Amino acid sequence: MDPTTDNAGNTGDAGTARASLEALRAEIAKAVVGQDPAVTGLVVALLCRGHVLLEGVPGVAKTLLVRALASALELDTKRVQFTPDLMPSDVTGSLVYDTRTAEFSFQPGPVFTNLLLADEINRTPPKTQSSLLEAMEERQVTVDGTPRPLPDPFLVAATQNPVEYEGTYPLPEAQLDRFLLKLTIPLPSRQDEIDVLTRHAEGFNPRDLRAAGVRPVAGPADLEAARAAVAKTTVSLEITAYVVDICRATRESPSLNLGVSPRGATALLATARAWAWLTGRDYVIPDDVKALALPTLRHRVQLRPEAEMEGVTADSVINAILAHVPVPR
């Protein structure tokens, strides 16, 4: 039987997938209070087969957010705590000598999973950070000259503390560019913080998400159906030109040393399509581009030192550009 079609032109399978992904918010809210934008960003990354960098001070539930997402999505997940002495093979895996067969066999590392939580990624030196580059870009790991494919879906959700905190290493630009989105996790509002403390007083255990009631509400099949629907989301030539104009404006900004590359422009177009589909449309409008501009572009630009000293931020530069680039009608 052919799937039915809804008012937005989406098949019933796609509509079911959207409903399942929308249910993630309610499910994750059982464990994490007041982080809807971050949840939405993680779902957008899954739809775009991208990776996410979560930045915030310690103690704002970055790790708990990713763990709750994995529990609600019924995906295999592994966690790596990045430390100064972590080796690349601790992430990717290595060849191990088997005394019984007198041969070397490959022992997969934690990167062989659907959702890899790279906790405090900027607490390890660049050599180990770069061990994720091939996995993130090629979705495979090469050990001893043999490429080994990673599972699908595969997403790296890396958390980092702001670089001004002691014992951190700034991520190289090449690796930053591999992250589809950079999501900032703010301190909670007063009411949200009261809700957090109330939950803990009532016995909430962040290490036991099952007890908190978090259950799988979506799975790989929903993601595949959703990705297929996103791929059919219409992008007009005017919207494409709008994305290009925004990214070109970053390269001409006097506040920036480094603007957004064509890869960044492609990323913005992809995230805008995913957001358009999530909100129930099969076509992209300028507001979709604006909604995803900050998380998609903020880590792809580099401020001039003098602008940084004056208090200028990447977000303020991008917001100024969005205010000045003509919006297509």
Short mmCIF file of C-alpha atoms in Angstrom, two decimals:
data_model
loop_
_atom_site.label_atom_id
_atom_site.label_comp_id
_atom_site.label_asym_id
_atom_site.label_seq_id
_atom_site.Cartn_x
_atom_site.Cartn_y
_atom_site.Cartn_z
CA MET A 1 0.00 0.00 0.00
CA ASP A 2 1.31 3.46 -0.92
CA PRO A 3 1.93 5.75 2.04
CA THR A 4 -0.53 8.58 2.43
CA THR A 5 0.45 12.17 1.81
CA ASP A 6 -0.04 15.00 4.31
CA ASN A 7 -0.85 18.65 3.60
CA ALA A 8 2.82 19.62 3.31
CA GLY A 9 3.42 17.04 0.59
CA ASN A 10 5.23 14.55 2.82
CA THR A 11 4.62 10.83 2.78
CA GLY A 12 3.11 9.10 5.77
CA ASP A 13 6.46 7.49 6.57
CA ALA A 14 8.09 10.91 6.68
CA GLY A 15 5.26 12.29 8.79
CA THR A 16 5.66 9.45 11.27
CA ALA A 17 9.40 10.04 11.37
CA ARG A 18 8.87 13.75 12.08
CA ALA A 19 6.46 12.96 14.90
CA SER A 20 8.98 10.52 16.39
CA LEU A 21 11.80 13.05 16.25
CA GLU A 22 9.60 15.76 17.72
CA ALA A 23 8.83 13.40 20.60
CA LEU A 24 12.53 13.49 21.49
CA ARG A 25 12.09 16.89 23.10
CA ALA A 26 9.54 15.63 25.58
CA GLU A 27 11.55 12.50 26.30
CA ILE A 28 14.85 14.30 26.85
CA ALA A 29 13.06 16.89 29.02
CA LYS A 30 12.53 14.11 31.55
CA ALA A 31 16.28 14.28 32.25
CA VAL A 32 17.42 17.72 31.05
CA VAL A 33 15.69 21.00 31.89
CA GLY A 34 15.46 23.93 29.49
CA GLN A 35 17.81 22.96 26.65
CA ASP A 36 15.38 22.76 23.71
CA PRO A 37 17.66 24.64 21.26
CA ALA A 38 20.49 22.16 21.92
CA VAL A 39 18.15 19.18 21.47
CA THR A 40 16.94 20.62 18.17
CA GLY A 41 20.54 21.17 17.06
CA LEU A 42 21.45 17.56 17.79
CA VAL A 43 18.45 16.32 15.78
CA VAL A 44 19.38 18.61 12.86
CA ALA A 45 22.92 17.18 12.93
CA LEU A 46 21.57 13.62 12.81
CA LEU A 47 19.42 14.51 9.81
CA CYS A 48 22.42 16.06 8.03
CA ARG A 49 24.88 13.30 9.01
CA GLY A 50 26.92 15.96 10.79
CA HIS A 51 28.72 16.31 14.10
CA VAL A 52 28.12 18.65 17.02
CA LEU A 53 30.38 20.60 19.34
CA LEU A 54 28.74 21.50 22.65
CA GLU A 55 30.38 24.32 24.55
CA GLY A 56 29.60 25.48 28.05
CA VAL A 57 31.04 25.82 31.52
CA PRO A 58 31.29 22.65 33.62
CA GLY A 59 28.06 21.52 35.23
CA VAL A 60 25.44 22.62 32.67
CA ALA A 61 24.42 19.06 31.69
CA LYS A 62 26.31 18.77 28.38
CA THR A 63 27.12 15.10 28.95
CA LEU A 64 23.67 14.32 30.35
CA LEU A 65 22.06 15.88 27.27
CA VAL A 66 23.92 13.55 24.88
CA ARG A 67 23.28 10.50 27.04
CA ALA A 68 19.56 11.33 27.18
CA LEU A 69 19.48 11.72 23.39
CA ALA A 70 21.07 8.31 22.91
CA SER A 71 18.58 6.71 25.30
CA ALA A 72 15.61 8.33 23.55
CA LEU A 73 16.89 7.37 20.08
CA GLU A 74 17.64 3.71 20.72
CA LEU A 75 21.16 4.09 19.36
CA ASP A 76 24.38 2.43 20.43
CA THR A 77 26.52 4.95 22.27
CA LYS A 78 30.00 5.05 23.78
CA ARG A 79 31.75 7.70 25.83
CA VAL A 80 35.41 8.73 25.82
CA GLN A 81 36.74 11.01 28.54
CA PHE A 82 39.43 13.05 26.83
CA THR A 83 42.46 13.60 29.07
CA PRO A 84 46.01 14.90 28.46
CA ASP A 85 47.43 11.34 28.34
CA LEU A 86 44.80 9.87 25.97
CA MET A 87 46.38 8.24 22.90
CA PRO A 88 44.87 8.16 19.36
CA SER A 89 44.60 4.36 19.52
CA ASP A 90 42.46 4.72 22.65
CA VAL A 91 39.84 6.29 20.37
CA THR A 92 40.19 4.47 17.05
CA GLY A 93 41.37 1.02 18.18
CA SER A 94 44.58 -0.85 17.49
CA LEU A 95 46.12 -4.15 16.40
CA VAL A 96 46.46 -6.64 19.24
CA TYR A 97 48.69 -9.71 19.13
CA ASP A 98 46.78 -12.95 19.71
CA THR A 99 49.06 -15.56 21.28
CA ARG A 100 46.69 -18.39 20.35
CA THR A 101 46.83 -17.70 16.60
CA ALA A 102 50.21 -15.95 16.55
CA GLU A 103 48.57 -13.18 14.51
CA PHE A 104 47.56 -9.58 15.00
CA SER A 105 43.85 -8.84 15.15
CA PHE A 106 42.07 -5.48 15.17
CA GLN A 107 40.49 -4.43 18.43
CA PRO A 108 37.88 -1.73 17.65
CA GLY A 109 37.99 1.44 19.72
CA PRO A 110 34.99 3.31 21.14
CA VAL A 111 34.62 5.26 17.86
CA PHE A 112 32.84 2.20 16.43
CA THR A 113 29.38 3.19 17.62
CA ASN A 114 26.38 5.24 16.47
CA LEU A 115 26.77 8.13 18.90
CA LEU A 116 30.23 8.88 20.25
CA LEU A 117 30.33 11.21 23.23
CA ALA A 118 33.76 12.85 23.17
CA ASP A 119 33.70 14.38 26.63
CA GLU A 120 35.84 17.48 27.21
CA ILE A 121 37.57 17.08 23.85
CA ASN A 122 39.70 20.17 24.38
CA ARG A 123 41.41 18.66 27.44
CA THR A 124 43.54 16.41 25.22
CA PRO A 125 46.45 17.54 22.97
CA PRO A 126 45.87 18.18 19.24
CA LYS A 127 47.48 14.86 18.21
CA THR A 128 44.70 12.90 19.90
CA GLN A 129 42.02 15.38 18.84
CA SER A 130 43.08 14.82 15.23
CA SER A 131 42.52 11.07 15.57
CA LEU A 132 38.84 11.83 15.07
CA LEU A 133 39.35 13.72 11.79
CA GLU A 134 39.20 10.71 9.47
CA ALA A 135 36.30 9.20 11.39
CA MET A 136 34.30 12.43 11.22
CA GLU A 137 35.00 13.20 7.56
CA GLU A 138 35.34 9.77 5.90
CA ARG A 139 33.27 7.75 8.40
CA GLN A 140 35.99 5.16 8.55
CA VAL A 141 39.14 4.41 10.52
CA THR A 142 42.40 3.33 8.88
CA VAL A 143 44.69 1.16 11.01
CA ASP A 144 47.78 -0.49 9.53
CA GLY A 145 46.70 0.60 6.06
CA THR A 146 43.29 -1.08 6.25
CA PRO A 147 40.19 1.14 6.15
CA ARG A 148 37.38 0.03 8.45
CA PRO A 149 33.92 1.59 7.96
CA LEU A 150 32.00 3.00 10.90
CA PRO A 151 28.32 2.22 11.60
CA ASP A 152 25.52 4.31 10.17
CA PRO A 153 24.21 6.51 11.69
CA PHE A 154 27.41 7.89 13.16
CA LEU A 155 27.60 11.16 15.06
CA VAL A 156 30.32 12.68 17.22
CA ALA A 157 28.92 14.85 19.99
CA ALA A 158 31.94 16.53 21.55
CA THR A 159 31.75 18.66 24.66
CA GLN A 160 34.28 21.34 25.48
CA ASN A 161 34.85 23.89 28.18
CA PRO A 162 35.63 27.46 27.08
CA VAL A 163 39.32 27.77 26.22
CA GLU A 164 39.96 30.30 28.98
CA TYR A 165 39.57 27.48 31.50
CA GLU A 166 42.78 25.94 32.86
CA GLY A 167 44.14 22.83 31.17
CA THR A 168 42.42 23.18 27.78
CA TYR A 169 43.79 23.07 24.22
CA PRO A 170 42.05 25.08 21.49
CA LEU A 171 40.73 22.85 18.69
CA PRO A 172 42.60 23.29 15.37
CA GLU A 173 40.65 25.12 12.65
CA ALA A 174 40.69 21.99 10.46
CA GLN A 175 38.89 20.01 13.12
CA LEU A 176 36.47 22.79 14.03
CA ASP A 177 35.37 22.89 10.40
CA ARG A 178 34.44 19.20 10.59
CA PHE A 179 31.71 19.99 13.12
CA LEU A 180 28.42 20.81 11.45
CA LEU A 181 27.17 22.80 14.45
CA LYS A 182 28.59 24.49 17.50
CA LEU A 183 25.95 24.75 20.19
CA THR A 184 26.50 26.90 23.25
CA ILE A 185 24.94 25.56 26.44
CA PRO A 186 24.07 28.52 28.69
CA LEU A 187 23.61 28.58 32.43
CA PRO A 188 19.97 27.85 33.28
CA SER A 189 17.46 30.54 34.10
CA ARG A 190 16.46 30.96 37.74
CA GLN A 191 13.26 28.95 37.29
CA ASP A 192 15.03 26.19 35.36
CA GLU A 193 17.65 25.93 38.08
CA ILE A 194 14.91 25.65 40.71
CA ASP A 195 13.36 22.83 38.64
CA VAL A 196 16.75 21.05 38.45
CA LEU A 197 17.25 21.20 42.21
CA THR A 198 13.66 20.11 42.85
CA ARG A 199 14.17 17.02 40.69
CA HIS A 200 17.35 16.11 42.55
CA ALA A 201 15.62 16.61 45.89
CA GLU A 202 12.92 14.18 44.71
CA GLY A 203 15.52 11.51 43.95
CA PHE A 204 16.51 12.09 40.31
CA ASN A 205 19.71 10.20 39.45
CA PRO A 206 21.42 11.48 36.27
CA ARG A 207 23.26 8.16 35.98
CA ASP A 208 20.02 6.17 35.77
CA LEU A 209 17.99 7.55 32.86
CA ARG A 210 15.70 4.52 32.82
CA ALA A 211 14.56 5.33 36.34
CA ALA A 212 13.91 8.89 35.18
CA GLY A 213 11.50 7.51 32.60
CA VAL A 214 13.55 8.14 29.45
CA ARG A 215 12.46 5.59 26.83
CA PRO A 216 13.32 5.08 23.13
CA VAL A 217 10.84 7.01 20.96
CA ALA A 218 12.71 6.85 17.62
CA GLY A 219 15.29 4.69 15.91
CA PRO A 220 17.49 4.28 12.81
CA ALA A 221 14.48 3.61 10.55
CA ASP A 222 12.94 6.95 11.55
CA LEU A 223 16.23 8.69 10.80
CA GLU A 224 16.45 7.10 7.35
CA ALA A 225 12.88 8.13 6.49
CA ALA A 226 13.52 11.63 7.78
CA ARG A 227 16.78 12.00 5.83
CA ALA A 228 15.04 10.91 2.63
CA ALA A 229 12.34 13.54 3.20
CA VAL A 230 14.91 16.26 3.95
CA ALA A 231 16.69 15.44 0.69
CA LYS A 232 13.44 16.26 -1.16
CA THR A 233 13.00 19.62 0.55
CA THR A 234 12.99 22.31 -2.14
CA VAL A 235 15.63 25.06 -2.15
CA SER A 236 15.03 27.93 -4.57
CA LEU A 237 17.84 29.70 -6.41
CA GLU A 238 17.07 32.83 -4.37
CA ILE A 239 17.63 30.97 -1.09
CA THR A 240 20.87 29.47 -2.39
CA ALA A 241 22.08 32.95 -3.38
CA TYR A 242 21.07 34.26 0.08
CA VAL A 243 23.24 31.63 1.78
CA VAL A 244 26.16 32.50 -0.51
CA ASP A 245 25.76 36.24 0.17
CA ILE A 246 25.82 35.67 3.95
CA CYS A 247 28.97 33.57 3.76
CA ARG A 248 30.72 35.95 1.37
CA ALA A 249 29.93 38.84 3.71
CA THR A 250 31.89 37.09 6.50
CA ARG A 251 34.98 37.07 4.25
CA GLU A 252 34.70 40.83 3.82
CA SER A 253 34.01 41.69 7.48
CA PRO A 254 36.65 44.00 8.99
CA SER A 255 36.21 42.20 12.32
CA LEU A 256 37.25 38.79 10.98
CA ASN A 257 40.60 37.27 10.04
CA LEU A 258 38.88 34.22 8.57
CA GLY A 259 35.47 34.04 6.95
CA VAL A 260 33.21 31.11 6.12
CA SER A 261 34.47 28.70 3.44
CA PRO A 262 32.33 27.12 0.72
CA ARG A 263 32.12 24.04 2.97
CA GLY A 264 30.49 26.25 5.59
CA ALA A 265 28.02 27.58 3.01
CA THR A 266 27.10 24.01 2.09
CA ALA A 267 26.61 23.24 5.77
CA LEU A 268 24.29 26.22 6.25
CA LEU A 269 22.17 25.17 3.29
CA ALA A 270 21.93 21.61 4.66
CA THR A 271 20.96 22.65 8.19
CA ALA A 272 18.36 25.12 6.87
CA ARG A 273 16.76 22.30 4.83
CA ALA A 274 16.65 20.02 7.85
CA TRP A 275 15.09 22.77 9.99
CA ALA A 276 12.51 23.55 7.30
CA TRP A 277 11.45 19.89 7.22
CA LEU A 278 11.33 19.63 11.02
CA THR A 279 9.00 22.62 11.16
CA GLY A 280 6.61 20.99 8.70
CA ARG A 281 7.52 22.48 5.33
CA ASP A 282 8.90 20.91 2.15
CA TYR A 283 10.62 24.13 1.06
CA VAL A 284 13.18 26.49 2.63
CA ILE A 285 12.46 30.11 3.53
CA PRO A 286 14.91 32.85 4.63
CA ASP A 287 13.90 32.40 8.28
CA ASP A 288 15.23 28.83 8.16
CA VAL A 289 18.63 30.14 7.08
CA LYS A 290 18.60 32.79 9.82
CA ALA A 291 17.58 30.24 12.48
CA LEU A 292 20.61 28.03 11.78
CA ALA A 293 23.17 30.69 10.85
CA LEU A 294 24.69 31.12 14.32
CA PRO A 295 25.21 27.47 15.29
CA THR A 296 26.40 26.58 11.76
CA LEU A 297 28.81 29.47 11.23
CA ARG A 298 30.07 30.70 14.63
CA HIS A 299 32.96 28.20 14.78
CA ARG A 300 33.95 28.73 11.13
CA VAL A 301 35.02 32.35 11.54
CA GLN A 302 38.05 33.79 13.30
CA LEU A 303 38.02 37.18 14.99
CA ARG A 304 40.79 39.72 14.56
CA PRO A 305 42.66 40.23 17.86
CA GLU A 306 41.79 43.93 17.97
CA ALA A 307 38.08 43.16 17.48
CA GLU A 308 38.21 40.55 20.23
CA MET A 309 39.80 43.07 22.59
CA GLU A 310 36.91 45.43 21.91
CA GLY A 311 34.42 42.79 23.01
CA VAL A 312 33.27 41.74 19.55
CA THR A 313 32.12 38.10 19.33
CA ALA A 314 31.56 35.75 16.41
CA ASP A 315 27.83 35.78 17.16
CA SER A 316 27.63 39.58 17.09
CA VAL A 317 29.44 39.71 13.73
CA ILE A 318 27.12 37.10 12.20
CA ASN A 319 24.03 38.83 13.59
CA ALA A 320 25.21 42.12 12.05
CA ILE A 321 25.70 40.40 8.71
CA LEU A 322 22.21 38.86 8.87
CA ALA A 323 20.81 42.32 9.54
CA HIS A 324 22.50 43.84 6.48
CA VAL A 325 22.39 41.14 3.78
CA PRO A 326 19.26 41.67 1.65
CA VAL A 327 16.59 39.03 2.31
CA PRO A 328 15.01 37.46 -0.79
CA ARG A 329 11.26 37.97 -1.18
#
